[in-house]
Short mmCIF file of C-alpha atoms in Angstrom, two decimals:
data_model
loop_
_atom_site.label_atom_id
_atom_site.label_comp_id
_atom_site.label_asym_id
_atom_site.label_seq_id
_atom_site.Cartn_x
_atom_site.Cartn_y
_atom_site.Cartn_z
CA UNK Y 46 8.22 28.10 -30.28
CA UNK Y 47 7.74 24.54 -31.52
CA UNK Y 48 5.60 23.18 -28.68
CA UNK Y 49 3.82 24.31 -25.52
CA UNK Y 50 2.99 21.25 -23.40
CA UNK Y 51 0.94 20.79 -20.26
CA UNK Y 52 2.05 17.70 -18.34
CA UNK Y 53 4.85 15.26 -19.05
CA UNK Y 54 5.21 11.94 -20.86
CA UNK Y 55 3.37 10.67 -23.97
CA UNK Y 56 1.04 13.10 -25.73
CA UNK Y 57 -2.68 12.46 -25.21
CA UNK Y 58 -3.94 15.05 -27.68
CA UNK Y 59 -3.02 18.44 -29.05
CA UNK Y 60 -3.59 21.06 -31.72
CA UNK Y 61 -1.51 23.48 -33.73
CA UNK Y 62 -2.09 27.22 -33.82
CA UNK Y 63 0.25 29.37 -35.84
CA UNK Y 64 3.75 27.94 -35.57
CA UNK Y 65 3.21 26.38 -32.13
CA UNK Y 66 1.94 22.90 -31.28
CA UNK Y 67 -0.14 22.87 -28.07
CA UNK Y 68 -0.27 19.45 -26.41
CA UNK Y 69 -1.64 17.75 -23.31
CA UNK Y 70 0.46 14.90 -21.98
CA UNK Y 71 -0.17 11.82 -19.86
CA UNK Y 72 1.32 12.83 -16.50
CA UNK Y 73 -0.60 15.92 -15.26
CA UNK Y 74 2.31 17.56 -13.43
CA UNK Y 75 4.56 20.25 -14.83
CA UNK Y 76 4.98 21.07 -18.47
CA UNK Y 77 7.50 22.56 -20.85
CA UNK Y 78 8.14 24.78 -23.86
CA UNK Y 79 10.19 23.45 -26.78
CA UNK Y 80 11.87 26.41 -28.44
CA UNK Y 81 13.73 26.77 -31.72
CA UNK Y 82 17.48 26.43 -31.20
CA UNK Y 83 17.17 25.07 -27.67
CA UNK Y 84 18.69 21.62 -28.27
CA UNK Y 85 19.92 22.00 -31.86
CA UNK Y 86 21.78 24.43 -34.10
CA UNK Y 87 19.57 27.02 -35.80
CA UNK Y 88 20.14 29.93 -38.17
CA UNK Y 89 16.83 31.51 -37.19
CA UNK Y 90 17.59 34.92 -35.60
CA UNK Y 91 14.61 34.37 -33.25
CA UNK Y 92 16.02 31.06 -32.00
CA UNK Y 93 16.61 30.54 -28.28
CA UNK Y 94 20.32 29.99 -28.82
CA UNK Y 95 20.67 33.36 -30.58
CA UNK Y 96 19.47 35.34 -27.55
CA UNK Y 97 21.96 36.90 -25.14
CA UNK Y 98 22.92 34.71 -22.20
CA UNK Y 99 21.11 36.89 -19.63
CA UNK Y 100 17.95 36.76 -21.75
CA UNK Y 101 18.13 32.97 -21.90
CA UNK Y 102 18.62 32.84 -18.11
CA UNK Y 103 15.47 34.92 -17.60
CA UNK Y 104 13.50 32.64 -19.94
CA UNK Y 105 14.75 29.56 -18.07
CA UNK Y 106 13.81 30.80 -14.59
CA UNK Y 107 10.47 32.31 -15.69
CA UNK Y 108 8.57 29.03 -15.32
CA UNK Y 109 9.78 28.36 -11.78
CA UNK Y 110 9.18 32.01 -10.85
CA UNK Y 111 5.57 31.78 -12.03
CA UNK Y 112 5.08 28.57 -10.03
CA UNK Y 113 6.26 30.37 -6.88
CA UNK Y 114 4.15 33.43 -7.73
CA UNK Y 115 1.04 31.26 -8.14
CA UNK Y 116 1.86 29.67 -4.78
CA UNK Y 117 1.96 33.13 -3.17
CA UNK Y 118 -1.42 34.03 -4.66
CA UNK Y 119 -3.01 30.78 -3.47
CA UNK Y 120 -1.47 31.18 0.00
CA UNK Y 121 -2.85 34.74 0.19
CA UNK Y 122 -6.33 33.39 -0.56
CA UNK Y 123 -5.97 31.09 2.46
CA UNK Y 124 -4.31 33.60 4.77
CA UNK Y 125 -6.88 36.34 4.20
CA UNK Y 126 -9.65 34.01 5.45
CA UNK Y 127 -8.04 33.37 8.84
CA UNK Y 128 -9.51 35.49 11.67
CA UNK Y 129 -6.22 35.53 13.58
CA UNK Y 130 -2.71 34.11 13.13
CA UNK Y 131 -0.67 31.89 15.42
CA UNK Y 132 2.69 33.19 16.58
CA UNK Y 133 5.62 31.13 17.87
CA UNK Y 134 5.60 32.81 21.30
CA UNK Y 135 4.23 30.82 24.25
CA UNK Y 136 1.32 32.54 26.01
CA UNK Y 137 0.29 29.99 28.67
CA UNK Y 138 0.46 26.32 29.63
CA UNK Y 139 -1.99 23.53 30.30
CA UNK Y 140 -2.39 22.52 33.92
CA UNK Y 141 0.53 20.30 35.04
CA UNK Y 142 2.30 20.85 31.71
CA UNK Y 143 5.43 18.73 31.33
CA UNK Y 144 7.25 21.26 29.18
CA UNK Y 145 6.75 24.01 31.76
CA UNK Y 146 8.37 21.94 34.49
CA UNK Y 147 11.35 21.25 32.20
CA UNK Y 148 12.28 24.82 31.36
CA UNK Y 149 9.83 26.37 28.90
CA UNK Y 150 8.30 29.63 30.13
CA UNK Y 151 5.47 31.92 29.09
CA UNK Y 152 6.94 34.59 26.83
CA UNK Y 153 9.50 32.25 25.27
CA UNK Y 154 9.67 32.49 21.48
CA UNK Y 155 10.58 29.23 19.77
CA UNK Y 156 13.85 29.55 17.83
CA UNK Y 157 14.62 25.99 16.71
CA UNK Y 158 13.65 22.38 17.30
CA UNK Y 159 16.34 19.75 16.74
CA UNK Y 160 18.23 22.32 14.66
CA UNK Y 161 15.28 23.23 12.41
CA UNK Y 162 14.75 27.01 12.59
CA UNK Y 163 11.25 28.11 13.61
CA UNK Y 164 9.81 31.25 12.00
CA UNK Y 165 6.12 30.34 11.77
CA UNK Y 166 3.63 28.00 13.38
CA UNK Y 167 3.86 25.91 10.20
CA UNK Y 168 7.61 25.46 10.78
CA UNK Y 169 6.80 24.31 14.29
CA UNK Y 170 4.24 21.76 13.06
CA UNK Y 171 6.65 20.41 10.42
CA UNK Y 172 9.50 20.04 12.91
CA UNK Y 173 7.23 18.12 15.28
CA UNK Y 174 5.97 15.86 12.48
CA UNK Y 175 9.50 14.90 11.42
CA UNK Y 176 11.00 14.41 14.88
CA UNK Y 177 12.41 11.00 15.70
CA UNK Y 178 11.99 11.26 19.49
CA UNK Y 179 9.53 12.72 21.98
CA UNK Y 180 12.35 14.74 23.59
CA UNK Y 181 13.46 17.34 21.02
CA UNK Y 182 16.32 19.75 21.60
CA UNK Y 183 14.68 23.17 21.88
CA UNK Y 184 16.13 26.66 21.61
CA UNK Y 185 14.11 29.76 22.49
CA UNK Y 186 14.50 33.50 22.58
CA UNK Y 187 14.02 34.71 26.16
CA UNK Y 188 14.37 38.38 27.04
CA UNK Y 189 16.05 38.94 23.69
CA UNK Y 190 18.68 36.26 24.28
CA UNK Y 191 18.99 32.87 22.57
CA UNK Y 192 18.72 30.14 25.19
CA UNK Y 193 19.31 26.41 24.70
CA UNK Y 194 16.90 24.44 26.88
CA UNK Y 195 18.24 21.04 25.86
CA UNK Y 196 15.86 18.12 25.46
CA UNK Y 197 12.25 18.82 26.47
CA UNK Y 198 10.04 15.74 26.83
CA UNK Y 199 6.41 15.86 25.68
CA UNK Y 200 3.55 13.42 26.11
CA UNK Y 201 2.69 11.43 22.98
CA UNK Y 202 -0.37 9.77 21.52
CA UNK Y 203 -0.58 6.96 18.95
CA UNK Y 204 -3.05 6.78 16.07
CA UNK Y 205 -4.66 3.67 14.58
CA UNK Y 206 -1.71 3.10 12.22
CA UNK Y 207 0.79 3.11 15.07
CA UNK Y 208 2.28 6.52 14.28
CA UNK Y 209 3.23 8.60 17.31
CA UNK Y 210 2.26 12.26 17.68
CA UNK Y 211 3.44 14.78 20.25
CA UNK Y 212 0.76 16.35 22.44
CA UNK Y 213 1.48 20.02 22.96
CA UNK Y 214 0.77 21.33 26.44
CA UNK Y 215 0.90 25.07 25.81
CA UNK Y 216 -0.86 27.84 23.88
CA UNK Y 217 0.80 30.44 21.66
CA UNK Y 218 0.03 34.14 21.44
CA UNK Y 219 -2.22 35.28 18.59
CA UNK Y 220 -1.13 37.77 15.92
CA UNK Y 221 -3.66 40.48 15.12
CA UNK Y 222 -5.02 40.43 11.58
CA UNK Y 223 -4.51 43.56 9.47
CA UNK Y 224 -3.27 44.40 5.99
CA UNK Y 225 0.35 44.28 7.13
CA UNK Y 226 0.07 40.89 8.82
CA UNK Y 227 -1.86 39.43 5.87
CA UNK Y 228 1.05 40.36 3.59
CA UNK Y 229 3.77 39.19 5.98
CA UNK Y 230 1.93 35.95 6.76
CA UNK Y 231 1.49 35.23 3.04
CA UNK Y 232 5.23 35.50 2.41
CA UNK Y 233 6.27 33.83 5.67
CA UNK Y 234 3.95 30.86 5.28
CA UNK Y 235 4.91 30.39 1.62
CA UNK Y 236 8.57 30.52 2.65
CA UNK Y 237 7.80 27.90 5.30
CA UNK Y 238 6.39 25.60 2.60
CA UNK Y 239 9.52 26.18 0.49
CA UNK Y 240 11.71 25.23 3.47
CA UNK Y 241 9.60 22.13 4.09
CA UNK Y 242 10.11 21.03 0.48
CA UNK Y 243 13.89 21.56 0.62
CA UNK Y 244 14.09 19.78 3.97
CA UNK Y 245 12.14 16.88 2.47
CA UNK Y 246 14.45 16.70 -0.56
CA UNK Y 247 17.49 16.69 1.73
CA UNK Y 248 15.76 14.04 3.84
CA UNK Y 249 15.45 11.81 0.77
CA UNK Y 250 19.16 12.17 0.03
CA UNK Y 251 20.22 11.58 3.64
CA UNK Y 252 17.83 8.67 4.18
CA UNK Y 253 15.53 10.42 6.65
CA UNK Y 254 12.65 9.73 4.25
CA UNK Y 255 12.24 6.64 2.08
CA UNK Y 256 10.99 6.16 -1.48
CA UNK Y 257 7.66 5.10 0.03
CA UNK Y 258 7.21 8.70 1.20
CA UNK Y 259 7.24 9.96 -2.42
CA UNK Y 260 4.07 10.31 -4.48
CA UNK Y 261 3.77 10.79 -8.21
CA UNK Y 262 0.86 12.19 -10.25
CA UNK Y 263 -1.55 9.46 -9.11
CA UNK Y 264 -0.53 9.90 -5.48
CA UNK Y 265 -0.85 13.67 -5.76
CA UNK Y 266 -4.35 13.30 -7.21
CA UNK Y 267 -5.22 10.85 -4.43
CA UNK Y 268 -3.91 13.17 -1.73
CA UNK Y 269 -5.86 16.09 -3.20
CA UNK Y 270 -9.03 13.98 -3.27
CA UNK Y 271 -8.54 12.84 0.33
CA UNK Y 272 -7.79 16.34 1.61
CA UNK Y 273 -10.80 17.78 -0.22
CA UNK Y 274 -13.11 15.00 0.99
CA UNK Y 275 -12.00 15.46 4.59
CA UNK Y 276 -12.69 19.18 4.36
CA UNK Y 277 -16.09 18.63 2.76
CA UNK Y 278 -17.09 16.53 5.77
CA UNK Y 279 -17.21 19.77 7.77
CA UNK Y 280 -18.08 22.37 5.11
CA UNK Y 281 -17.73 23.19 1.44
CA UNK Y 282 -15.34 26.05 2.27
CA UNK Y 283 -13.02 23.76 4.22
CA UNK Y 284 -12.96 21.32 1.32
CA UNK Y 285 -12.18 24.13 -1.11
CA UNK Y 286 -9.43 25.50 1.16
CA UNK Y 287 -7.84 22.07 1.48
CA UNK Y 288 -7.84 21.82 -2.32
CA UNK Y 289 -6.28 25.30 -2.63
CA UNK Y 290 -3.58 24.42 -0.10
CA UNK Y 291 -2.69 21.20 -1.92
CA UNK Y 292 -2.50 23.06 -5.24
CA UNK Y 293 -0.30 25.71 -3.60
CA UNK Y 294 2.09 23.05 -2.27
CA UNK Y 295 2.23 21.33 -5.68
CA UNK Y 296 2.85 24.62 -7.51
CA UNK Y 297 5.68 25.65 -5.18
CA UNK Y 298 7.05 22.10 -5.22
CA UNK Y 299 7.17 22.10 -9.03
CA UNK Y 300 8.88 25.47 -9.08
CA UNK Y 301 11.63 24.34 -6.72
CA UNK Y 302 12.09 20.88 -8.22
CA UNK Y 303 12.28 22.31 -11.73
CA UNK Y 304 15.26 24.48 -10.75
CA UNK Y 305 17.33 21.59 -9.44
CA UNK Y 306 20.50 21.17 -11.58
CA UNK Y 307 19.22 17.97 -13.21
CA UNK Y 308 19.40 17.40 -16.99
CA UNK Y 309 16.09 18.07 -18.81
CA UNK Y 310 14.88 20.35 -16.00
CA UNK Y 311 15.18 24.13 -16.18
CA UNK Y 312 17.78 23.97 -13.43
CA UNK Y 313 19.89 21.71 -15.62
CA UNK Y 314 19.61 24.12 -18.54
CA UNK Y 315 20.47 27.03 -16.25
CA UNK Y 316 23.57 25.11 -15.13
CA UNK Y 317 24.69 24.80 -18.76
CA UNK Y 318 24.22 28.56 -19.15
CA UNK Y 319 26.46 29.14 -16.13
CA UNK Y 320 29.11 26.94 -17.76
CA UNK Y 321 28.73 28.96 -20.95
CA UNK Y 322 29.16 32.20 -18.99
CA UNK Y 323 32.39 30.90 -17.44
CA UNK Y 324 33.78 29.43 -20.71
CA UNK Y 325 32.59 32.47 -22.70
CA UNK Y 326 31.34 30.14 -25.40
CA UNK Y 327 28.33 27.81 -25.54
CA UNK Y 328 28.44 24.06 -25.33
CA UNK Y 329 27.39 22.68 -28.75
CA UNK Y 330 23.57 22.29 -28.65
CA UNK Y 331 23.72 18.74 -30.02
CA UNK Y 332 25.83 17.59 -27.06
CA UNK Y 333 23.72 19.47 -24.53
CA UNK Y 334 20.64 18.03 -26.21
CA UNK Y 335 21.91 14.47 -25.70
CA UNK Y 336 22.44 15.14 -21.99
CA UNK Y 337 18.92 16.57 -21.60
CA UNK Y 338 17.38 13.70 -23.60
CA UNK Y 339 19.01 11.12 -21.34
CA UNK Y 340 17.92 13.10 -18.28
CA UNK Y 341 14.37 13.31 -19.63
CA UNK Y 342 14.21 9.54 -20.17
CA UNK Y 343 15.47 8.94 -16.62
CA UNK Y 344 12.84 11.34 -15.23
CA UNK Y 345 10.07 9.59 -17.18
CA UNK Y 346 11.27 6.19 -15.92
CA UNK Y 347 11.33 7.57 -12.38
CA UNK Y 348 7.81 8.97 -12.80
CA UNK Y 349 6.54 5.61 -14.09
CA UNK Y 350 8.12 3.85 -11.10
CA UNK Y 351 6.55 6.27 -8.62
CA UNK Y 352 3.18 6.02 -10.40
CA UNK Y 353 3.39 2.22 -10.20
CA UNK Y 354 4.00 2.49 -6.45
CA UNK Y 355 1.01 4.86 -6.22
CA UNK Y 356 -1.20 2.29 -7.96
CA UNK Y 357 0.01 -0.45 -5.60
CA UNK Y 358 -0.81 1.77 -2.61
CA UNK Y 359 -4.23 2.46 -4.12
CA UNK Y 360 -5.07 -1.22 -4.55
CA UNK Y 361 -3.65 -2.13 -1.14
CA UNK Y 362 -6.04 0.32 0.51
CA UNK Y 363 -3.35 2.66 1.87
CA UNK Y 364 -4.10 6.37 1.93
CA UNK Y 365 -2.05 9.04 0.21
CA UNK Y 366 -2.22 11.65 2.93
CA UNK Y 367 -0.47 9.63 5.54
CA UNK Y 368 3.03 8.22 5.77
#
């Protein structure tokens, strides 16, 4: 291995141990390993290009897998602290609840909101946060049957920035905490975060979210600081948990983003391996290397642009945790 790097962009400092250069780079998100024979021809029998195709595939996905695994561990740390878990089944309503008069009933289990499937309370919160109206189309499971209730109107409130929020007028049933539910909640809530990330990426492509909704390394650091500070206002544990949650989201986010089929990312390299598997012969490393180099330069330019926007938001006084 030629280099093991933490971060992306220009190298800040590093050291060499054995045959590997260890470096720390400017943008503190992600990292990479530069292996012999990855982007060039090599006669070294230990080179990346000399390994069998299935071995190279495992090496490529290992980084993203470890990001997801770390996310699971961090989520478990959070889940195990909760005294009880929220389900997606309605237990009771507030007095004079609007949603009750429009069709929702106690015992209904939320199935989807505006087409977004609901498996956890986190899914429910995300779907509410990304709704465009105060009358979402709701589907529920009632007596084991899927039932479409149509548009249910909720009351809304507006914060100081003018953003509208839906006011829920019902309570959900709790889920008892035990070893089984700790494990299932860890996987379910991590999966919910994965779905949120994919939905956000799709939202960027479809125009649901704008470039202003994206944060780079500076924005991520700012959001972590804000979340931690807000938690510390109540207790040290809350501040620590907010920090852990942000790190979990970033870790899972990196794992997913890194597997997108974009040149220079592991997903792009995996795509080339799939082509090799179909063609039954590899694409010449020098040509693949050019594609990844161009992709890397585009990613760095994109990261600089996003970081510049983060700095502008910082100097304008805008927060990183809000939209």
